[in-house]
Short mmCIF file of C-alpha atoms in Angstrom, two decimals:
data_model
loop_
_atom_site.label_atom_id
_atom_site.label_comp_id
_atom_site.label_asym_id
_atom_site.label_seq_id
_atom_site.Cartn_x
_atom_site.Cartn_y
_atom_site.Cartn_z
CA MET I 1 16.98 14.40 -30.08
CA PRO I 2 14.03 15.36 -32.39
CA LEU I 3 10.84 16.31 -30.55
CA PRO I 4 8.81 13.09 -31.34
CA GLU I 5 11.52 10.76 -30.18
CA ARG I 6 12.16 12.81 -26.99
CA ASN I 7 8.35 12.80 -26.19
CA PHE I 8 8.20 9.09 -26.89
CA ILE I 9 10.95 8.33 -24.40
CA ALA I 10 9.60 10.77 -21.84
CA GLU I 11 6.20 9.06 -21.89
CA ALA I 12 7.78 5.68 -21.61
CA LEU I 13 9.69 6.72 -18.55
CA ARG I 14 6.52 7.83 -16.95
CA THR I 15 5.17 4.24 -16.84
CA GLU I 16 5.97 2.09 -13.83
CA THR I 17 7.05 -0.82 -15.95
CA VAL I 18 9.83 1.01 -17.78
CA GLY I 19 11.03 2.73 -14.58
CA GLY I 20 11.16 -0.65 -12.72
CA VAL I 21 13.08 -2.30 -15.66
CA LEU I 22 15.58 0.53 -15.67
CA LEU I 23 16.06 0.26 -11.92
CA LEU I 24 16.57 -3.57 -12.18
CA ALA I 25 18.96 -3.19 -15.13
CA ALA I 26 21.08 -0.63 -13.11
CA ALA I 27 21.23 -2.94 -10.11
CA ILE I 28 22.20 -5.91 -12.30
CA ALA I 29 24.90 -3.81 -14.08
CA ALA I 30 26.15 -2.61 -10.51
CA LEU I 31 26.45 -6.23 -9.43
CA ILE I 32 28.21 -7.31 -12.58
CA TRP I 33 30.60 -4.36 -12.44
CA ALA I 34 31.42 -4.85 -8.74
CA ASN I 35 32.03 -8.56 -9.11
CA THR I 36 34.19 -8.52 -12.23
CA LEU I 37 35.97 -5.11 -12.12
CA GLY I 38 35.59 -4.29 -8.36
CA GLY I 39 38.52 -2.03 -8.16
CA SER I 40 37.28 0.28 -10.96
CA TYR I 41 33.83 0.25 -9.46
CA GLU I 42 35.03 1.41 -6.01
CA ALA I 43 37.28 4.03 -7.64
CA VAL I 44 34.48 5.48 -9.79
CA ARG I 45 31.87 5.66 -7.04
CA GLY I 46 34.47 6.92 -4.57
CA LEU I 47 35.47 9.80 -6.94
CA HIS I 48 34.95 13.22 -5.35
CA ILE I 49 33.55 16.16 -7.28
CA GLY I 50 32.02 19.49 -6.25
CA PRO I 51 33.02 22.78 -4.71
CA GLU I 52 34.81 22.16 -1.39
CA SER I 53 34.21 25.79 -0.31
CA LEU I 54 30.46 25.18 -0.24
CA GLY I 55 30.77 21.98 1.64
CA LEU I 56 29.71 19.93 -1.49
CA ASP I 57 33.03 18.09 -2.25
CA LEU I 58 31.17 14.77 -2.30
CA SER I 59 31.78 11.34 -3.82
CA LEU I 60 29.63 10.16 -6.76
CA GLN I 61 27.98 7.65 -4.49
CA HIS I 62 27.07 10.51 -2.05
CA TRP I 63 25.83 12.68 -5.03
CA ALA I 64 23.62 9.91 -6.09
CA ALA I 65 22.22 9.05 -2.65
CA ASN I 66 21.71 12.64 -1.42
CA GLY I 67 21.43 14.61 -4.59
CA LEU I 68 19.75 12.55 -7.29
CA LEU I 69 17.59 10.74 -4.81
CA ALA I 70 16.22 14.19 -3.72
CA ILE I 71 14.46 14.21 -7.11
CA PHE I 72 12.78 10.89 -6.44
CA PHE I 73 11.63 12.16 -3.04
CA PHE I 74 10.35 15.33 -4.60
CA VAL I 75 8.12 13.22 -6.91
CA ALA I 76 7.16 11.17 -3.84
CA GLY I 77 6.26 14.36 -1.97
CA ILE I 78 3.96 15.40 -4.84
CA GLU I 79 2.37 11.97 -5.01
CA LEU I 80 1.66 12.21 -1.23
CA LYS I 81 0.17 15.70 -1.56
CA ARG I 82 -2.03 14.55 -4.44
CA GLU I 83 -3.19 11.59 -2.30
CA LEU I 84 -3.95 13.91 0.60
CA VAL I 85 -6.03 16.38 -1.39
CA ALA I 86 -7.60 14.27 -4.12
CA GLY I 87 -6.82 10.66 -3.53
CA GLU I 88 -7.48 7.89 -1.14
CA LEU I 89 -6.00 9.85 1.88
CA ARG I 90 -8.56 12.64 1.38
CA ASP I 91 -11.32 10.49 2.98
CA PRO I 92 -10.39 9.38 6.47
CA LYS I 93 -12.55 6.21 6.20
CA ALA I 94 -11.00 5.17 2.94
CA ALA I 95 -7.52 6.16 4.12
CA ALA I 96 -7.68 4.25 7.33
CA LEU I 97 -6.89 0.86 5.88
CA PRO I 98 -3.81 1.66 3.76
CA VAL I 99 -2.50 4.09 6.41
CA ILE I 100 -2.76 1.51 9.26
CA ALA I 101 -1.43 -1.15 6.88
CA ALA I 102 1.55 0.94 6.12
CA ILE I 103 2.31 1.63 9.87
CA CYS I 104 1.98 -2.07 10.65
CA GLY I 105 3.98 -2.91 7.59
CA MET I 106 6.85 -0.82 9.01
CA ALA I 107 6.58 -1.73 12.67
CA THR I 108 6.46 -5.54 12.15
CA PRO I 109 9.69 -5.84 9.99
CA ALA I 110 11.40 -3.61 12.62
CA LEU I 111 10.19 -6.02 15.28
CA VAL I 112 11.33 -8.99 13.31
CA TYR I 113 14.76 -7.55 12.92
CA PHE I 114 14.93 -6.73 16.57
CA VAL I 115 13.91 -10.23 17.66
CA VAL I 116 16.37 -11.89 15.34
CA ASN I 117 19.27 -9.65 16.42
CA ALA I 118 18.37 -9.72 20.14
CA ALA I 119 18.34 -13.53 20.06
CA GLY I 120 21.52 -13.76 17.88
CA GLY I 121 23.50 -11.09 19.49
CA GLY I 122 23.58 -8.82 16.45
CA SER I 123 23.60 -5.08 16.01
CA LEU I 124 20.29 -3.26 16.38
CA ARG I 125 21.35 -0.33 14.31
CA GLY I 126 19.67 -1.82 11.16
CA TRP I 127 16.15 -2.05 12.55
CA ALA I 128 14.89 0.48 9.98
CA VAL I 129 16.44 -1.13 6.86
CA PRO I 130 13.50 -3.62 6.16
CA THR I 131 10.78 -1.08 6.99
CA ALA I 132 10.74 0.73 3.54
CA THR I 133 8.84 -0.21 0.31
CA ASP I 134 10.17 0.70 -3.12
CA ILE I 135 7.25 2.41 -4.93
CA ALA I 136 8.78 2.19 -8.52
CA PHE I 137 9.74 -1.54 -8.25
CA ALA I 138 6.55 -2.75 -6.60
CA LEU I 139 4.30 -0.94 -8.95
CA ALA I 140 6.44 -2.22 -11.94
CA VAL I 141 5.98 -5.82 -10.86
CA LEU I 142 2.20 -5.27 -10.35
CA ALA I 143 1.93 -3.56 -13.79
CA VAL I 144 3.70 -6.50 -15.51
CA ILE I 145 1.71 -9.32 -13.66
CA GLY I 146 -1.60 -7.75 -12.81
CA THR I 147 -3.08 -7.16 -16.31
CA SER I 148 -6.53 -8.30 -15.09
CA LEU I 149 -6.25 -7.48 -11.35
CA PRO I 150 -8.82 -4.85 -9.99
CA SER I 151 -7.66 -1.31 -10.26
CA ALA I 152 -8.42 -0.72 -6.67
CA LEU I 153 -5.41 -3.06 -5.84
CA ARG I 154 -3.03 -0.65 -7.53
CA ALA I 155 -4.58 2.36 -5.69
CA PHE I 156 -4.18 0.40 -2.39
CA LEU I 157 -0.56 -0.36 -3.10
CA LEU I 158 0.15 3.27 -4.26
CA THR I 159 -1.40 4.81 -1.11
CA LEU I 160 0.33 2.24 1.08
CA ALA I 161 3.68 2.96 -0.55
CA VAL I 162 3.29 6.73 -0.38
CA VAL I 163 2.45 6.58 3.43
CA ASP I 164 5.41 4.18 3.68
CA ASP I 165 7.76 6.66 2.00
CA LEU I 166 6.59 9.44 4.33
CA PHE I 167 7.43 7.47 7.45
CA ALA I 168 10.77 6.49 5.89
CA ILE I 169 11.67 10.07 5.42
CA LEU I 170 10.67 10.83 9.06
CA ILE I 171 12.87 7.87 10.19
CA ILE I 172 15.87 9.24 8.15
CA ALA I 173 15.24 12.74 9.56
CA ILE I 174 14.91 11.67 13.26
CA PHE I 175 17.18 8.64 13.59
CA PHE I 176 19.95 9.24 11.09
CA THR I 177 20.80 12.84 11.72
CA SER I 178 23.79 13.22 14.02
CA LYS I 179 25.31 16.66 14.13
CA ILE I 180 23.11 19.59 13.19
CA ASN I 181 24.34 22.89 11.76
CA PHE I 182 21.62 25.10 12.99
CA LEU I 183 22.53 28.05 10.86
CA ALA I 184 22.48 26.11 7.63
CA LEU I 185 19.23 24.41 8.82
CA GLY I 186 17.66 27.82 9.56
CA LEU I 187 18.58 29.15 6.13
CA ALA I 188 17.17 26.06 4.50
CA VAL I 189 13.87 26.52 6.33
CA ALA I 190 13.88 30.18 5.34
CA GLY I 191 14.46 28.95 1.73
CA LEU I 192 11.50 26.72 2.00
CA ALA I 193 9.28 29.50 3.43
CA LEU I 194 10.35 31.66 0.42
CA PHE I 195 9.59 28.74 -1.98
CA TYR I 196 6.12 28.46 -0.43
CA LEU I 197 5.50 32.20 -0.48
CA LEU I 198 6.38 32.30 -4.25
CA LEU I 199 4.09 29.46 -4.97
CA ARG I 200 1.20 31.10 -3.20
CA LYS I 201 1.75 34.41 -4.99
CA GLY I 202 1.50 32.64 -8.31
CA VAL I 203 5.15 33.28 -9.43
CA ARG I 204 5.98 31.25 -12.39
CA GLY I 205 9.26 30.30 -14.15
CA TRP I 206 11.73 27.36 -13.73
CA TYR I 207 14.50 29.96 -13.55
CA VAL I 208 13.12 31.03 -10.15
CA TYR I 209 12.42 27.64 -8.63
CA VAL I 210 15.27 25.49 -9.84
CA PRO I 211 18.07 27.69 -8.52
CA LEU I 212 16.05 28.20 -5.27
CA GLY I 213 15.53 24.49 -4.99
CA VAL I 214 19.19 23.71 -5.54
CA THR I 215 20.13 26.29 -2.92
CA ILE I 216 17.68 24.81 -0.40
CA TRP I 217 19.11 21.31 -1.00
CA ALA I 218 22.66 22.45 -0.58
CA LEU I 219 21.76 24.17 2.70
CA MET I 220 19.96 21.00 3.87
CA GLU I 221 23.00 18.93 2.85
CA ASN I 222 25.35 21.20 4.99
CA SER I 223 22.87 21.21 7.95
CA GLY I 224 23.47 17.56 8.76
CA VAL I 225 19.80 16.61 8.01
CA HIS I 226 19.58 14.23 5.16
CA ALA I 227 19.27 16.29 2.00
CA THR I 228 16.29 14.24 0.67
CA ILE I 229 14.06 15.98 3.16
CA ALA I 230 14.38 19.16 1.10
CA GLY I 231 12.96 17.31 -1.92
CA VAL I 232 9.98 15.97 -0.11
CA ALA I 233 9.26 19.18 1.58
CA MET I 234 9.21 21.16 -1.70
CA GLY I 235 6.97 18.44 -3.28
CA LEU I 236 4.49 18.71 -0.39
CA MET I 237 4.17 22.45 -0.89
CA LEU I 238 2.99 22.27 -4.55
CA ARG I 239 -0.79 22.78 -5.12
CA CYS I 240 -2.29 19.52 -6.29
CA HIS I 241 -6.00 20.45 -6.53
CA ARG I 242 -7.46 21.83 -9.71
CA ARG I 243 -9.01 25.17 -9.97
CA ASP I 244 -11.81 26.10 -12.39
CA GLY I 245 -10.67 26.02 -15.94
CA GLU I 246 -7.38 24.08 -15.12
CA ARG I 247 -6.64 20.82 -16.96
CA GLN I 248 -3.78 20.14 -14.53
CA SER I 249 -2.85 21.52 -11.19
CA PRO I 250 0.63 22.77 -10.81
CA GLY I 251 1.70 19.82 -8.80
CA GLU I 252 0.45 17.42 -11.53
CA HIS I 253 2.13 19.41 -14.25
CA ILE I 254 5.55 19.57 -12.47
CA GLU I 255 5.34 15.84 -11.58
CA HIS I 256 4.64 15.22 -15.21
CA LEU I 257 7.80 16.90 -16.19
CA VAL I 258 10.03 15.65 -13.49
CA ARG I 259 8.98 11.95 -13.36
CA PRO I 260 11.09 10.99 -16.44
CA LEU I 261 14.15 12.54 -14.91
CA SER I 262 13.54 10.69 -11.59
CA ALA I 263 12.78 7.31 -13.27
CA GLY I 264 15.33 7.56 -16.07
CA LEU I 265 18.26 9.03 -14.39
CA ALA I 266 18.08 9.72 -10.61
CA VAL I 267 16.86 6.24 -9.37
CA PRO I 268 18.89 4.15 -11.78
CA LEU I 269 22.12 6.00 -11.08
CA PHE I 270 21.51 5.62 -7.34
CA ALA I 271 20.95 1.87 -7.83
CA LEU I 272 24.11 1.83 -10.03
CA PHE I 273 26.38 3.42 -7.39
CA SER I 274 24.73 1.67 -4.38
CA ALA I 275 23.77 -1.89 -5.33
CA GLY I 276 27.27 -3.02 -6.32
CA VAL I 277 28.31 -5.53 -3.66
CA SER I 278 30.55 -8.58 -4.00
CA ILE I 279 28.38 -11.62 -3.86
CA SER I 280 30.05 -15.01 -3.59
CA GLY I 281 28.85 -18.34 -2.20
CA GLY I 282 30.26 -17.29 1.20
CA ALA I 283 28.61 -13.95 1.07
CA VAL I 284 25.19 -15.55 0.36
CA HIS I 285 25.72 -17.97 3.23
CA ASP I 286 26.54 -15.07 5.57
CA VAL I 287 23.30 -13.37 4.55
CA PHE I 288 21.24 -16.30 5.98
CA THR I 289 23.52 -16.94 9.03
CA ARG I 290 24.50 -13.44 10.17
CA PRO I 291 21.75 -12.00 12.49
CA GLU I 292 21.83 -8.44 10.99
CA THR I 293 21.39 -9.61 7.43
CA LEU I 294 19.00 -12.52 8.30
CA GLY I 295 16.93 -9.92 10.28
CA VAL I 296 16.70 -7.74 7.02
CA VAL I 297 15.73 -10.74 4.78
CA LEU I 298 13.09 -11.98 7.20
CA GLY I 299 11.89 -8.45 7.77
CA LEU I 300 11.24 -7.85 4.13
CA ILE I 301 9.72 -11.22 3.35
CA VAL I 302 7.81 -12.21 6.51
CA GLY I 303 7.53 -8.92 8.39
CA LYS I 304 6.07 -6.92 5.51
CA ALA I 305 3.49 -9.56 4.50
CA VAL I 306 2.41 -10.28 8.02
CA GLY I 307 2.33 -6.64 9.12
CA ILE I 308 0.36 -5.23 6.15
CA PHE I 309 -2.06 -8.11 5.88
CA GLY I 310 -2.56 -8.46 9.67
CA GLY I 311 -2.96 -4.62 10.10
CA THR I 312 -5.50 -4.52 7.16
CA TRP I 313 -7.56 -7.43 8.53
CA CYS I 314 -7.63 -6.23 12.12
CA THR I 315 -8.68 -2.72 11.03
CA ALA I 316 -11.50 -4.10 8.85
CA ARG I 317 -12.51 -6.53 11.53
CA PHE I 318 -12.52 -4.36 14.68
CA THR I 319 -13.35 -0.88 13.31
CA ARG I 320 -15.75 0.65 10.82
CA ALA I 321 -13.22 0.80 8.04
CA GLU I 322 -14.02 -1.50 5.11
CA LEU I 323 -12.06 -3.15 2.39
CA ASN I 324 -12.85 -1.93 -1.05
CA PRO I 325 -15.58 -4.31 -2.30
CA ASP I 326 -13.56 -4.98 -5.45
CA LEU I 327 -10.76 -6.56 -3.50
CA LYS I 328 -10.55 -9.93 -1.82
CA TRP I 329 -8.31 -10.96 0.99
CA PRO I 330 -6.00 -13.07 -1.20
CA ASP I 331 -5.47 -9.92 -3.20
CA VAL I 332 -4.42 -8.03 -0.09
CA PHE I 333 -2.05 -10.72 0.95
CA GLY I 334 -0.39 -10.73 -2.50
CA VAL I 335 0.10 -6.89 -2.33
CA ALA I 336 1.40 -7.24 1.28
CA ALA I 337 4.03 -9.73 0.07
CA LEU I 338 4.83 -7.34 -2.90
CA ALA I 339 5.60 -4.47 -0.39
CA GLY I 340 8.55 -6.53 0.72
CA ILE I 341 10.50 -5.16 -2.15
CA GLY I 342 12.59 -2.61 -0.19
CA PHE I 343 15.38 -1.79 -2.66
CA THR I 344 15.90 1.94 -3.18
CA VAL I 345 15.10 3.38 0.35
CA SER I 346 16.19 0.19 2.13
CA LEU I 347 19.68 0.50 0.35
CA LEU I 348 19.80 4.20 1.52
CA ILE I 349 18.91 3.47 5.12
CA GLY I 350 21.39 0.61 5.18
CA GLU I 351 24.12 2.98 4.13
CA LEU I 352 23.11 5.49 6.85
CA ALA I 353 22.68 2.81 9.59
CA PHE I 354 26.07 1.14 9.11
CA ALA I 355 28.13 4.13 7.95
CA GLY I 356 31.79 3.55 8.65
CA ASP I 357 31.58 -0.34 8.56
CA THR I 358 32.13 -1.05 4.83
CA THR I 359 32.01 -4.86 5.27
CA LEU I 360 28.75 -4.87 7.13
CA THR I 361 27.33 -2.16 4.86
CA ASP I 362 27.96 -4.32 1.84
CA GLU I 363 26.42 -7.39 3.45
CA ILE I 364 23.33 -5.42 4.40
CA LYS I 365 22.97 -4.33 0.86
CA ALA I 366 23.30 -7.98 -0.31
CA SER I 367 20.58 -8.98 2.13
CA VAL I 368 18.32 -6.07 0.78
CA LEU I 369 18.82 -7.37 -2.74
CA ILE I 370 18.15 -10.97 -1.80
CA GLY I 371 15.20 -10.10 0.36
CA SER I 372 13.60 -7.97 -2.26
CA LEU I 373 14.21 -10.56 -4.98
CA LEU I 374 12.54 -13.30 -2.82
CA ALA I 375 9.60 -11.02 -1.85
CA ALA I 376 9.15 -10.21 -5.58
CA VAL I 377 9.09 -13.87 -6.65
CA PHE I 378 6.78 -14.88 -3.80
CA ALA I 379 4.37 -12.02 -4.50
CA GLY I 380 4.64 -12.53 -8.20
CA ILE I 381 3.41 -16.18 -7.76
CA LEU I 382 0.57 -15.22 -5.58
CA LEU I 383 -0.47 -12.30 -7.77
CA LYS I 384 -0.16 -14.44 -11.02
CA ILE I 385 -2.64 -16.98 -9.60
CA ARG I 386 -5.05 -14.14 -8.69
CA ASN I 387 -4.56 -12.52 -12.10
CA ASN I 388 -5.41 -15.85 -13.87
CA LYS I 389 -8.62 -16.16 -11.85
CA TYR I 390 -9.62 -12.65 -12.63
CA ARG I 391 -8.87 -13.16 -16.35
CA VAL I 392 -11.24 -16.09 -16.39
CA LEU I 393 -13.91 -13.88 -14.85
CA CYS I 394 -13.34 -11.19 -17.31
CA ASP I 395 -13.54 -13.56 -20.22
CA GLU I 396 -16.83 -14.82 -18.79
CA GLU I 397 -18.22 -11.40 -18.38
CA GLU I 398 -17.34 -10.54 -22.00
CA ARG I 399 -18.89 -13.61 -23.55
CA ASP I 400 -21.83 -12.89 -25.87
CA ASP I 401 -22.97 -16.15 -27.44
CA ASP I 402 -26.21 -14.64 -28.86
CA GLN I 403 -24.20 -11.81 -30.26
CA ASP I 404 -26.76 -9.11 -29.33
CA GLY I 405 -24.14 -6.67 -27.95
CA ILE I 406 -25.01 -7.48 -24.39
CA PRO I 407 -22.70 -9.84 -22.41
CA ASP I 408 -24.56 -13.04 -21.48
CA VAL I 409 -23.70 -12.71 -17.84
CA TYR I 410 -26.05 -9.73 -17.53
CA GLU I 411 -28.98 -11.53 -19.20
CA ARG I 412 -28.93 -14.91 -17.54
CA ASP I 413 -31.74 -14.06 -15.14
CA GLN I 414 -33.94 -12.79 -18.00
CA PRO I 415 -36.61 -15.15 -19.48
CA GLU I 416 -35.96 -13.63 -22.96
CA TYR I 417 -32.32 -14.67 -22.74
CA HIS I 418 -33.18 -18.28 -21.97
CA LEU I 419 -35.65 -18.31 -24.93
CA ARG I 420 -32.99 -16.84 -27.24
CA MET I 421 -30.30 -19.22 -26.06
CA ALA I 422 -32.69 -22.17 -26.54
CA ALA I 423 -33.40 -21.05 -30.11
CA ILE I 424 -29.71 -20.61 -30.82
CA HIS I 425 -28.95 -24.17 -29.54
CA GLU I 426 -31.80 -25.62 -31.54
CA ALA I 427 -30.60 -23.89 -34.71
CA LYS I 428 -27.08 -25.10 -34.11
CA ALA I 429 -28.37 -28.65 -33.47
CA ALA I 430 -30.52 -28.61 -36.61
CA GLU I 431 -27.44 -27.38 -38.63
CA HIS I 432 -25.39 -30.26 -37.21
CA ARG I 433 -28.07 -32.78 -38.10
CA LYS I 434 -28.20 -31.42 -41.66
CA LEU I 435 -24.45 -31.67 -42.02
CA ALA I 436 -24.44 -35.24 -40.67
CA GLU I 437 -27.14 -36.28 -43.20
CA MET I 438 -25.15 -34.72 -46.08
CA ALA I 439 -21.98 -36.62 -44.96
CA ALA I 440 -24.05 -39.88 -44.68
CA HIS I 441 -25.37 -39.51 -48.28
CA ALA I 442 -21.93 -38.67 -49.62
CA ARG I 443 -20.61 -41.89 -48.10
CA SER I 444 -23.39 -43.97 -49.61
CA GLY I 445 -22.83 -42.50 -53.07
CA ASP I 446 -26.23 -40.96 -53.27
CA HIS I 447 -25.92 -37.54 -54.84
CA GLY I 448 -29.59 -36.83 -55.12
CA PRO I 449 -31.61 -33.85 -53.74
CA ALA I 450 -30.39 -34.45 -50.27
#
């Protein structure tokens, strides 16, 4: 494509709204494909490609989940590093609320899932499915709805979601790694060490880092540890603080380059090959009656909202941590409900947790989709109400009836303001009286001097 069009598309893909729309479109396409031409859908995503000699003879679905999603986690790793060195996580006091909120927002859904399945006799393997928050989707919903919401709300959600992703990665690494090939793992760690050394020595060139990164990913894939760990590890190694004379740090620059690839290709293709489940009336009924799927839905809708809001409130109430003065508690509850959009990472954990049980895996995916949709609708209503309230306040702050260039709200306590407003009202009243007199004379047929 010509450069201007290419730059336009790249800039569009860097916005949360476009990325979220593409993710949603890919999921809808997967559902339509799976429910109309299910045989071809299964055949395509089950197609194996890749060199078998290197242990990479994988299905397209596996390539999307372990390969393309590593790009998404690479960007998430850079975001986390940036938050640690220059964002909310740099200051322990400011970081306390979103970090504790993220921890409670993962523990409570897992507890909800555990209680539902312990009481209903279901499998406990899926406890981690409702613990994750989808950054792209949640930020896209907030960007569409929250045009007048405080900017601090987006920063709170971003920090919360980044910490959530970090713990999701740890959960995948610890609980969903079965057999470990220590030779491959050792070589992958050595590759990461070389990657770090080259960065610190200031070596530049994509032709150095891209082949090295692909090699590290392939070794991690063969080690038995989930290959997305390689992506987040490399992202965390990039320098994200600016030195004197730098407009962008290396981490910011690389994130700027890679984000369109993540939002426009990696995440939508993962959704396309993972979200396709057969949904019928019976399947929807099973989602709300089977303990495993019901636990996921309640974990996303109830567990996330209660855990994040409760953790934030308790931390602000019983510690020295304080809520950002620009935020109110209804705002926090709306964001807590919005964090119930699990989608990408929840679908990934669902595949790992119930690997080998195709029927239950599809039902878990359906529960993730339904739970995320309900959480998005519920949060959307709450945030829309708050957005309308903030919009009224913004309009009030921008009013300038006396047209002196200073919003009236900042002058209301000044005597001069009241004198000016009284004069303006008197002038308007006199003008209205004059117009009324002219109208009266016109009706009476008197066209004299009046």
